[in-house]
C-alpha cells in the first residue's frame, strides 16, 4: 500500500473519519486506513473510518475504491464500535454507483462493529458492487453483522466473489 492513514488515541477529542469522500467520481486506490473506534479516552474514530457521504460541495456518486484496507486496530473491547465503511447523509435516490474491488474491510477487535453500514439517511447505496472483497468481524452476539442495512439502502447491492469471516468461534452473526 502506498499510503497509510492512522488515527491515534487522544485523551480529549475524536475524529469523525479517517477519510471523508463527498465528491463524485473519486477513485481511492492503494490506501490503508487504520484506527481505533470509540470515545476520546479509548479510540479515535466515531463516524466511520471511510465515510461516503453528502455535503454542500457534492455527493460521493460513482466512487471507485480498490486495493484498500480499512481496519480497526484495537486489541481489546475497551473502545467503541464505529462502523468501518459508512454511507451517510441525505440525497434523493441514494449515493449511486459505488464500486469496491479487491478490498479488505475488517475488525479483529473484541468490540464488534459493522464492516459496512448504510445508515438511517436517504444516502444509502444504490447500485453498489463489492468484488473480491474480504469482510472480517469478531461477532460477540448473534445480532452482530457484517453489513448493517439502514433505511437508505435502495435498488441492489452485489457481492461478487467476496469472503465473510467471523473470527469468533461459536458465535454466528
Short mmCIF file of N, CA and C in Angstrom, two decimals:
data_model
loop_
_atom_site.label_atom_id
_atom_site.label_comp_id
_atom_site.label_asym_id
_atom_site.label_seq_id
_atom_site.Cartn_x
_atom_site.Cartn_y
_atom_site.Cartn_z
N UNK A 1 0.84 -1.18 0.00
CA UNK A 1 0.00 0.00 0.00
C UNK A 1 0.88 1.24 0.00
N UNK A 2 0.54 2.19 -0.82
CA UNK A 2 1.40 3.35 -0.97
C UNK A 2 1.22 4.39 0.13
N UNK A 3 0.03 4.47 0.71
CA UNK A 3 -0.24 5.48 1.74
C UNK A 3 -1.02 4.84 2.88
N UNK A 4 -0.60 5.12 4.13
CA UNK A 4 -1.32 4.65 5.30
C UNK A 4 -1.81 5.84 6.10
N UNK A 5 -3.10 5.87 6.41
CA UNK A 5 -3.67 6.85 7.31
C UNK A 5 -3.93 6.13 8.62
N UNK A 6 -3.42 6.69 9.73
CA UNK A 6 -3.59 6.04 11.02
C UNK A 6 -4.14 7.06 12.02
N UNK A 7 -5.24 6.69 12.65
CA UNK A 7 -5.79 7.52 13.72
C UNK A 7 -5.16 7.12 15.04
N UNK A 8 -4.86 8.10 15.87
CA UNK A 8 -4.22 7.83 17.16
C UNK A 8 -5.15 8.21 18.30
N UNK A 9 -4.99 7.56 19.43
CA UNK A 9 -5.82 7.82 20.60
C UNK A 9 -5.49 9.20 21.15
N UNK A 10 -6.53 9.92 21.53
CA UNK A 10 -6.38 11.22 22.16
C UNK A 10 -7.19 11.22 23.45
N UNK A 11 -6.70 11.90 24.45
CA UNK A 11 -7.41 11.95 25.73
C UNK A 11 -8.54 12.95 25.71
N UNK A 12 -8.61 13.81 24.69
CA UNK A 12 -9.59 14.89 24.72
C UNK A 12 -10.51 14.96 23.51
N UNK A 13 -10.19 14.32 22.40
CA UNK A 13 -11.02 14.51 21.21
C UNK A 13 -11.00 13.29 20.31
N UNK A 14 -12.00 13.17 19.46
CA UNK A 14 -12.04 12.12 18.45
C UNK A 14 -12.18 12.75 17.07
N UNK A 15 -11.81 12.00 16.05
CA UNK A 15 -12.06 12.40 14.67
C UNK A 15 -13.35 11.74 14.22
N UNK A 16 -14.02 12.35 13.27
CA UNK A 16 -15.22 11.72 12.75
C UNK A 16 -14.87 10.61 11.77
N UNK A 17 -13.86 10.82 10.93
CA UNK A 17 -13.46 9.83 9.92
C UNK A 17 -11.98 9.96 9.64
N UNK A 18 -11.40 8.89 9.09
CA UNK A 18 -10.04 8.99 8.56
C UNK A 18 -10.07 9.55 7.15
N UNK A 19 -11.11 9.17 6.37
CA UNK A 19 -11.27 9.68 5.01
C UNK A 19 -12.75 9.93 4.77
N UNK A 20 -13.07 11.13 4.31
CA UNK A 20 -14.45 11.56 4.10
C UNK A 20 -14.62 11.96 2.64
N UNK A 21 -15.32 11.14 1.86
CA UNK A 21 -15.50 11.39 0.42
C UNK A 21 -16.86 12.01 0.19
N UNK A 22 -16.89 13.22 -0.33
CA UNK A 22 -18.16 13.90 -0.62
C UNK A 22 -18.19 14.47 -2.04
N UNK A 23 -17.33 13.99 -2.91
CA UNK A 23 -17.32 14.43 -4.30
C UNK A 23 -17.58 13.25 -5.22
N UNK A 24 -18.16 13.52 -6.38
CA UNK A 24 -18.50 12.47 -7.34
C UNK A 24 -17.27 12.03 -8.14
N UNK A 25 -17.26 10.75 -8.52
CA UNK A 25 -16.23 10.23 -9.41
C UNK A 25 -14.86 10.06 -8.80
N UNK A 26 -14.76 9.96 -7.49
CA UNK A 26 -13.46 9.80 -6.84
C UNK A 26 -12.97 8.36 -6.97
N UNK A 27 -11.66 8.21 -7.08
CA UNK A 27 -11.04 6.90 -7.07
C UNK A 27 -10.08 6.83 -5.89
N UNK A 28 -10.23 5.81 -5.07
CA UNK A 28 -9.35 5.58 -3.92
C UNK A 28 -8.62 4.28 -4.18
N UNK A 29 -7.30 4.34 -4.28
CA UNK A 29 -6.53 3.15 -4.60
C UNK A 29 -5.26 3.09 -3.77
N UNK A 30 -4.96 1.91 -3.24
CA UNK A 30 -3.71 1.69 -2.55
C UNK A 30 -3.60 2.31 -1.17
N UNK A 31 -4.73 2.62 -0.55
CA UNK A 31 -4.72 3.22 0.78
C UNK A 31 -4.88 2.15 1.85
N UNK A 32 -4.30 2.41 3.01
CA UNK A 32 -4.52 1.59 4.19
C UNK A 32 -5.03 2.54 5.27
N UNK A 33 -6.27 2.35 5.72
CA UNK A 33 -6.89 3.19 6.74
C UNK A 33 -6.95 2.40 8.03
N UNK A 34 -6.17 2.81 9.02
CA UNK A 34 -6.09 2.13 10.30
C UNK A 34 -6.48 3.07 11.41
N UNK A 35 -7.23 2.58 12.38
CA UNK A 35 -7.61 3.42 13.50
C UNK A 35 -8.25 2.60 14.59
N UNK A 36 -8.68 3.30 15.63
CA UNK A 36 -9.39 2.66 16.72
C UNK A 36 -10.72 3.38 16.88
N UNK A 37 -11.76 2.62 17.12
CA UNK A 37 -13.10 3.19 17.22
C UNK A 37 -13.42 3.53 18.65
N UNK A 38 -14.19 4.57 18.86
CA UNK A 38 -14.70 4.78 20.20
C UNK A 38 -14.68 6.20 20.68
N UNK A 39 -14.65 6.33 21.98
CA UNK A 39 -14.69 7.62 22.64
C UNK A 39 -13.30 8.21 22.74
N UNK A 40 -13.20 9.44 23.18
CA UNK A 40 -11.90 10.11 23.23
C UNK A 40 -10.91 9.41 24.15
N UNK A 41 -11.39 8.70 25.15
CA UNK A 41 -10.47 8.03 26.07
C UNK A 41 -9.92 6.74 25.50
N UNK A 42 -10.61 6.13 24.54
CA UNK A 42 -10.19 4.80 24.09
C UNK A 42 -10.15 4.64 22.58
N UNK A 43 -10.41 5.64 21.81
CA UNK A 43 -10.41 5.47 20.36
C UNK A 43 -10.35 6.78 19.63
N UNK A 44 -10.31 6.70 18.32
CA UNK A 44 -10.12 7.91 17.52
C UNK A 44 -11.23 8.21 16.54
N UNK A 45 -12.03 7.25 16.15
CA UNK A 45 -13.00 7.44 15.07
C UNK A 45 -14.41 7.21 15.61
N UNK A 46 -15.35 8.10 15.24
CA UNK A 46 -16.72 7.91 15.75
C UNK A 46 -17.80 7.98 14.67
N UNK A 47 -17.44 8.16 13.39
CA UNK A 47 -18.48 8.25 12.35
C UNK A 47 -18.12 7.49 11.08
N UNK A 48 -17.31 6.45 11.21
CA UNK A 48 -16.91 5.66 10.04
C UNK A 48 -15.48 5.95 9.65
N UNK A 49 -14.67 4.91 9.52
CA UNK A 49 -13.27 5.11 9.12
C UNK A 49 -13.22 5.70 7.71
N UNK A 50 -13.97 5.10 6.79
CA UNK A 50 -14.14 5.63 5.44
C UNK A 50 -15.60 6.00 5.30
N UNK A 51 -15.87 7.29 5.11
CA UNK A 51 -17.25 7.78 5.01
C UNK A 51 -17.51 8.23 3.58
N UNK A 52 -18.53 7.65 2.95
CA UNK A 52 -19.01 8.10 1.65
C UNK A 52 -20.30 8.85 1.92
N UNK A 53 -20.29 10.15 1.67
CA UNK A 53 -21.44 10.92 2.11
C UNK A 53 -21.78 12.08 1.22
N UNK A 54 -22.55 12.98 1.82
CA UNK A 54 -23.02 14.17 1.13
C UNK A 54 -22.55 15.40 1.90
N UNK A 55 -22.40 16.49 1.16
CA UNK A 55 -22.03 17.77 1.76
C UNK A 55 -22.49 18.86 0.80
N UNK A 56 -22.33 20.09 1.22
CA UNK A 56 -22.71 21.20 0.34
C UNK A 56 -21.87 21.21 -0.94
N UNK A 57 -20.71 20.56 -0.92
CA UNK A 57 -19.83 20.53 -2.08
C UNK A 57 -20.13 19.39 -3.04
N UNK A 58 -20.95 18.42 -2.64
CA UNK A 58 -21.27 17.33 -3.55
C UNK A 58 -21.63 16.05 -2.84
N UNK A 59 -21.70 14.97 -3.63
CA UNK A 59 -22.07 13.64 -3.13
C UNK A 59 -21.14 12.62 -3.76
N UNK A 60 -20.86 11.55 -3.03
CA UNK A 60 -19.87 10.54 -3.45
C UNK A 60 -20.40 9.55 -4.49
N UNK A 61 -21.14 10.04 -5.51
CA UNK A 61 -21.61 9.16 -6.57
C UNK A 61 -20.42 8.58 -7.35
N UNK A 62 -20.57 7.36 -7.87
CA UNK A 62 -19.58 6.68 -8.71
C UNK A 62 -18.18 6.67 -8.10
N UNK A 63 -18.09 6.50 -6.78
CA UNK A 63 -16.78 6.36 -6.14
C UNK A 63 -16.26 4.95 -6.40
N UNK A 64 -14.99 4.85 -6.81
CA UNK A 64 -14.37 3.55 -7.05
C UNK A 64 -13.26 3.35 -6.01
N UNK A 65 -13.44 2.35 -5.17
CA UNK A 65 -12.48 2.03 -4.12
C UNK A 65 -11.85 0.69 -4.48
N UNK A 66 -10.53 0.67 -4.65
CA UNK A 66 -9.88 -0.61 -4.95
C UNK A 66 -8.51 -0.70 -4.29
N UNK A 67 -8.15 -1.94 -3.96
CA UNK A 67 -6.87 -2.22 -3.30
C UNK A 67 -6.71 -1.37 -2.05
N UNK A 68 -7.76 -1.37 -1.22
CA UNK A 68 -7.80 -0.57 0.00
C UNK A 68 -8.06 -1.48 1.20
N UNK A 69 -7.39 -1.18 2.32
CA UNK A 69 -7.63 -1.86 3.59
C UNK A 69 -8.25 -0.85 4.54
N UNK A 70 -9.34 -1.24 5.19
CA UNK A 70 -9.97 -0.42 6.24
C UNK A 70 -10.04 -1.32 7.47
N UNK A 71 -9.28 -0.96 8.53
CA UNK A 71 -9.17 -1.87 9.67
C UNK A 71 -9.19 -1.13 11.00
N UNK A 72 -9.97 -1.69 11.93
CA UNK A 72 -9.92 -1.26 13.33
C UNK A 72 -8.79 -2.04 13.98
N UNK A 73 -7.80 -1.33 14.52
CA UNK A 73 -6.62 -2.00 15.06
C UNK A 73 -6.66 -2.17 16.57
N UNK A 74 -7.81 -1.97 17.18
CA UNK A 74 -7.93 -2.14 18.62
C UNK A 74 -7.72 -3.60 19.02
N UNK A 75 -7.04 -3.81 20.14
CA UNK A 75 -6.75 -5.17 20.56
C UNK A 75 -7.68 -5.67 21.66
N UNK A 76 -8.58 -4.84 22.13
CA UNK A 76 -9.46 -5.25 23.22
C UNK A 76 -10.80 -4.55 23.09
N UNK A 77 -11.71 -4.91 23.97
CA UNK A 77 -13.07 -4.39 23.91
C UNK A 77 -13.22 -3.03 24.58
N UNK A 78 -12.13 -2.35 24.85
CA UNK A 78 -12.20 -1.09 25.58
C UNK A 78 -12.82 0.04 24.76
N UNK A 79 -12.77 -0.06 23.46
CA UNK A 79 -13.21 1.05 22.62
C UNK A 79 -14.64 0.94 22.18
N UNK A 80 -15.01 1.83 21.29
CA UNK A 80 -16.36 1.86 20.77
C UNK A 80 -16.51 1.01 19.54
N UNK A 81 -17.57 1.24 18.82
CA UNK A 81 -17.89 0.38 17.69
C UNK A 81 -18.23 1.19 16.44
N UNK A 82 -17.42 2.17 16.12
CA UNK A 82 -17.66 2.94 14.90
C UNK A 82 -17.58 2.02 13.70
N UNK A 83 -18.51 2.21 12.78
CA UNK A 83 -18.54 1.42 11.56
C UNK A 83 -17.27 1.68 10.75
N UNK A 84 -16.88 0.72 9.91
CA UNK A 84 -15.66 0.88 9.12
C UNK A 84 -15.92 1.64 7.82
N UNK A 85 -16.92 1.25 7.05
CA UNK A 85 -17.30 1.98 5.84
C UNK A 85 -18.74 2.43 6.01
N UNK A 86 -18.96 3.75 5.96
CA UNK A 86 -20.29 4.31 6.21
C UNK A 86 -20.80 5.06 4.98
N UNK A 87 -22.02 4.75 4.58
CA UNK A 87 -22.75 5.56 3.60
C UNK A 87 -23.64 6.47 4.44
N UNK A 88 -23.49 7.77 4.30
CA UNK A 88 -24.10 8.67 5.27
C UNK A 88 -24.61 9.95 4.61
N UNK A 89 -25.73 10.45 5.11
CA UNK A 89 -26.27 11.72 4.63
C UNK A 89 -27.63 11.56 3.98
N UNK A 90 -28.10 12.65 3.41
CA UNK A 90 -29.40 12.65 2.74
C UNK A 90 -29.28 13.18 1.32
N UNK A 91 -29.63 12.34 0.37
CA UNK A 91 -29.67 12.74 -1.03
C UNK A 91 -30.72 11.86 -1.72
N UNK A 92 -31.58 12.48 -2.48
CA UNK A 92 -32.64 11.73 -3.17
C UNK A 92 -32.03 10.66 -4.06
N UNK A 93 -32.50 9.43 -3.93
CA UNK A 93 -32.02 8.34 -4.76
C UNK A 93 -30.80 7.64 -4.22
N UNK A 94 -30.23 8.11 -3.14
CA UNK A 94 -29.07 7.47 -2.54
C UNK A 94 -27.77 7.84 -3.24
N UNK A 95 -26.67 7.34 -2.70
CA UNK A 95 -25.35 7.52 -3.32
C UNK A 95 -25.23 6.44 -4.38
N UNK A 96 -25.11 6.85 -5.64
CA UNK A 96 -25.30 5.96 -6.78
C UNK A 96 -23.96 5.44 -7.34
N UNK A 97 -23.92 4.13 -7.61
CA UNK A 97 -22.87 3.54 -8.43
C UNK A 97 -21.50 3.40 -7.80
N UNK A 98 -21.40 3.16 -6.51
CA UNK A 98 -20.09 2.96 -5.89
C UNK A 98 -19.62 1.53 -6.13
N UNK A 99 -18.31 1.38 -6.20
CA UNK A 99 -17.72 0.07 -6.50
C UNK A 99 -16.52 -0.16 -5.60
N UNK A 100 -16.42 -1.38 -5.04
CA UNK A 100 -15.30 -1.78 -4.20
C UNK A 100 -14.67 -3.03 -4.82
N UNK A 101 -13.40 -2.95 -5.19
CA UNK A 101 -12.69 -4.08 -5.80
C UNK A 101 -11.44 -4.41 -4.99
N UNK A 102 -11.24 -5.70 -4.69
CA UNK A 102 -10.02 -6.17 -4.03
C UNK A 102 -9.71 -5.41 -2.75
N UNK A 103 -10.70 -5.30 -1.88
CA UNK A 103 -10.54 -4.59 -0.60
C UNK A 103 -10.55 -5.57 0.56
N UNK A 104 -10.05 -5.11 1.70
CA UNK A 104 -10.10 -5.85 2.97
C UNK A 104 -10.70 -4.90 3.99
N UNK A 105 -11.88 -5.25 4.51
CA UNK A 105 -12.58 -4.40 5.47
C UNK A 105 -12.82 -5.25 6.70
N UNK A 106 -12.17 -4.89 7.83
CA UNK A 106 -12.28 -5.79 8.95
C UNK A 106 -12.00 -5.20 10.31
N UNK A 107 -12.29 -6.04 11.31
CA UNK A 107 -12.20 -5.65 12.70
C UNK A 107 -11.93 -6.90 13.52
N UNK A 108 -10.68 -7.06 13.99
CA UNK A 108 -10.34 -8.19 14.86
C UNK A 108 -10.60 -7.87 16.32
N UNK A 109 -11.13 -6.68 16.59
CA UNK A 109 -11.34 -6.21 17.95
C UNK A 109 -12.35 -7.07 18.69
N UNK A 110 -12.27 -7.05 20.00
CA UNK A 110 -13.28 -7.74 20.80
C UNK A 110 -14.60 -6.99 20.77
N UNK A 111 -14.57 -5.73 20.45
CA UNK A 111 -15.81 -4.94 20.34
C UNK A 111 -16.23 -4.96 18.88
N UNK A 112 -17.18 -5.79 18.49
CA UNK A 112 -17.51 -5.92 17.08
C UNK A 112 -18.15 -4.66 16.52
N UNK A 113 -17.91 -4.44 15.26
CA UNK A 113 -18.50 -3.32 14.55
C UNK A 113 -18.89 -3.79 13.16
N UNK A 114 -19.76 -3.03 12.50
CA UNK A 114 -20.15 -3.38 11.14
C UNK A 114 -19.01 -3.06 10.18
N UNK A 115 -18.83 -3.90 9.20
CA UNK A 115 -17.88 -3.59 8.13
C UNK A 115 -18.45 -2.47 7.25
N UNK A 116 -19.73 -2.57 6.93
CA UNK A 116 -20.40 -1.58 6.10
C UNK A 116 -21.74 -1.24 6.74
N UNK A 117 -22.07 0.04 6.77
CA UNK A 117 -23.38 0.48 7.27
C UNK A 117 -23.96 1.52 6.32
N UNK A 118 -25.23 1.32 5.98
CA UNK A 118 -25.87 2.26 5.06
C UNK A 118 -26.55 3.40 5.77
N UNK A 119 -26.65 3.34 7.08
CA UNK A 119 -27.18 4.47 7.84
C UNK A 119 -28.67 4.64 7.76
N UNK A 120 -29.15 5.69 8.45
CA UNK A 120 -30.57 5.96 8.53
C UNK A 120 -31.02 7.03 7.56
N UNK A 121 -30.09 7.74 6.95
CA UNK A 121 -30.45 8.79 5.99
C UNK A 121 -30.84 8.19 4.65
N UNK A 122 -31.13 9.04 3.68
CA UNK A 122 -31.52 8.57 2.36
C UNK A 122 -30.32 8.33 1.45
N UNK A 123 -29.09 8.49 1.96
CA UNK A 123 -27.90 8.35 1.13
C UNK A 123 -27.43 6.92 0.98
N UNK A 124 -28.21 5.97 1.44
CA UNK A 124 -27.80 4.57 1.33
C UNK A 124 -27.42 4.21 -0.08
N UNK A 125 -26.61 3.17 -0.26
CA UNK A 125 -26.08 2.87 -1.59
C UNK A 125 -27.14 2.40 -2.57
N UNK A 126 -27.05 2.90 -3.77
CA UNK A 126 -27.90 2.50 -4.87
C UNK A 126 -27.00 1.94 -5.96
N UNK A 127 -27.23 0.70 -6.34
CA UNK A 127 -26.41 0.04 -7.37
C UNK A 127 -24.93 -0.02 -6.96
N UNK A 128 -24.66 -0.55 -5.77
CA UNK A 128 -23.30 -0.69 -5.28
C UNK A 128 -22.80 -2.11 -5.54
N UNK A 129 -21.51 -2.23 -5.88
CA UNK A 129 -20.91 -3.51 -6.20
C UNK A 129 -19.66 -3.72 -5.34
N UNK A 130 -19.57 -4.89 -4.71
CA UNK A 130 -18.37 -5.31 -3.99
C UNK A 130 -17.81 -6.53 -4.72
N UNK A 131 -16.60 -6.42 -5.26
CA UNK A 131 -15.94 -7.51 -5.96
C UNK A 131 -14.70 -7.94 -5.20
N UNK A 132 -14.53 -9.26 -5.00
CA UNK A 132 -13.32 -9.80 -4.41
C UNK A 132 -12.91 -9.04 -3.15
N UNK A 133 -13.87 -8.83 -2.27
CA UNK A 133 -13.64 -8.09 -1.03
C UNK A 133 -13.80 -9.03 0.16
N UNK A 134 -12.92 -8.87 1.15
CA UNK A 134 -12.97 -9.68 2.36
C UNK A 134 -13.51 -8.84 3.50
N UNK A 135 -14.52 -9.38 4.20
CA UNK A 135 -15.12 -8.72 5.36
C UNK A 135 -14.81 -9.57 6.58
N UNK A 136 -14.27 -8.95 7.65
CA UNK A 136 -13.89 -9.69 8.85
C UNK A 136 -14.50 -9.02 10.07
N UNK A 137 -15.16 -9.82 10.93
CA UNK A 137 -15.65 -9.31 12.20
C UNK A 137 -15.36 -10.32 13.30
N UNK A 138 -15.43 -9.84 14.53
CA UNK A 138 -15.33 -10.69 15.71
C UNK A 138 -16.69 -10.63 16.39
N UNK A 139 -17.62 -11.44 15.91
CA UNK A 139 -19.01 -11.39 16.39
C UNK A 139 -19.09 -11.85 17.84
N UNK A 140 -19.67 -11.02 18.69
CA UNK A 140 -19.84 -11.36 20.10
C UNK A 140 -21.27 -11.83 20.39
N UNK A 141 -22.17 -11.58 19.46
CA UNK A 141 -23.57 -11.98 19.64
C UNK A 141 -24.18 -12.27 18.28
N UNK A 142 -25.29 -12.96 18.28
CA UNK A 142 -25.94 -13.29 17.01
C UNK A 142 -26.51 -12.06 16.32
N UNK A 143 -26.57 -10.93 17.02
CA UNK A 143 -27.06 -9.69 16.41
C UNK A 143 -25.96 -8.90 15.72
N UNK A 144 -24.70 -9.29 15.87
CA UNK A 144 -23.59 -8.62 15.18
C UNK A 144 -23.64 -8.96 13.70
N UNK A 145 -23.32 -7.97 12.85
CA UNK A 145 -23.48 -8.15 11.40
C UNK A 145 -22.25 -7.69 10.64
N UNK A 146 -22.02 -8.28 9.48
CA UNK A 146 -21.01 -7.80 8.56
C UNK A 146 -21.46 -6.49 7.91
N UNK A 147 -22.72 -6.49 7.49
CA UNK A 147 -23.31 -5.32 6.82
C UNK A 147 -24.60 -4.97 7.55
N UNK A 148 -24.77 -3.70 7.89
CA UNK A 148 -26.00 -3.25 8.54
C UNK A 148 -26.79 -2.40 7.55
N UNK A 149 -27.93 -2.92 7.14
CA UNK A 149 -28.75 -2.21 6.16
C UNK A 149 -29.64 -1.21 6.87
N UNK A 150 -29.43 0.06 6.60
CA UNK A 150 -30.29 1.11 7.14
C UNK A 150 -31.45 1.36 6.21
N UNK A 151 -32.17 2.43 6.48
CA UNK A 151 -33.35 2.76 5.68
C UNK A 151 -32.98 3.32 4.32
N UNK A 152 -31.72 3.68 4.10
CA UNK A 152 -31.33 4.29 2.84
C UNK A 152 -30.95 3.32 1.75
N UNK A 153 -30.87 2.02 2.03
CA UNK A 153 -30.47 1.05 1.02
C UNK A 153 -31.55 0.94 -0.05
N UNK A 154 -31.18 1.16 -1.30
CA UNK A 154 -32.15 1.12 -2.39
C UNK A 154 -31.62 0.29 -3.55
N UNK A 155 -32.52 -0.10 -4.44
CA UNK A 155 -32.24 -0.90 -5.62
C UNK A 155 -31.46 -2.15 -5.27
N UNK A 156 -30.18 -2.27 -5.65
CA UNK A 156 -29.46 -3.52 -5.39
C UNK A 156 -28.04 -3.27 -4.92
N UNK A 157 -27.51 -4.27 -4.24
CA UNK A 157 -26.09 -4.33 -3.88
C UNK A 157 -25.62 -5.72 -4.26
N UNK A 158 -24.50 -5.79 -4.99
CA UNK A 158 -23.97 -7.06 -5.47
C UNK A 158 -22.68 -7.38 -4.72
N UNK A 159 -22.58 -8.62 -4.21
CA UNK A 159 -21.37 -9.13 -3.59
C UNK A 159 -20.86 -10.27 -4.47
N UNK A 160 -19.83 -10.02 -5.26
CA UNK A 160 -19.29 -11.00 -6.20
C UNK A 160 -17.93 -11.49 -5.71
N UNK A 161 -17.80 -12.81 -5.51
CA UNK A 161 -16.54 -13.42 -5.08
C UNK A 161 -16.00 -12.78 -3.79
N UNK A 162 -16.87 -12.55 -2.83
CA UNK A 162 -16.49 -11.94 -1.55
C UNK A 162 -16.38 -13.01 -0.46
N UNK A 163 -15.61 -12.70 0.58
CA UNK A 163 -15.46 -13.58 1.73
C UNK A 163 -15.97 -12.87 2.97
N UNK A 164 -16.70 -13.60 3.80
CA UNK A 164 -17.23 -13.09 5.07
C UNK A 164 -16.68 -13.97 6.17
N UNK A 165 -15.77 -13.42 7.01
CA UNK A 165 -15.06 -14.21 8.00
C UNK A 165 -15.39 -13.71 9.40
N UNK A 166 -15.90 -14.63 10.24
CA UNK A 166 -16.14 -14.35 11.64
C UNK A 166 -15.03 -15.04 12.43
N UNK A 167 -14.18 -14.26 13.12
CA UNK A 167 -13.06 -14.84 13.85
C UNK A 167 -13.42 -15.32 15.24
N UNK A 168 -14.67 -15.11 15.64
CA UNK A 168 -15.12 -15.57 16.96
C UNK A 168 -15.68 -16.97 16.85
N UNK A 169 -15.05 -17.92 17.49
CA UNK A 169 -15.51 -19.30 17.43
C UNK A 169 -16.82 -19.47 18.16
N UNK A 170 -17.78 -20.09 17.54
CA UNK A 170 -19.02 -20.46 18.21
C UNK A 170 -20.11 -19.41 18.21
N UNK A 171 -19.88 -18.24 17.62
CA UNK A 171 -20.92 -17.20 17.57
C UNK A 171 -21.23 -16.90 16.11
N UNK A 172 -22.47 -17.12 15.72
CA UNK A 172 -22.87 -16.88 14.35
C UNK A 172 -23.50 -15.49 14.23
N UNK A 173 -23.01 -14.65 13.31
CA UNK A 173 -23.65 -13.34 13.10
C UNK A 173 -24.95 -13.47 12.36
#
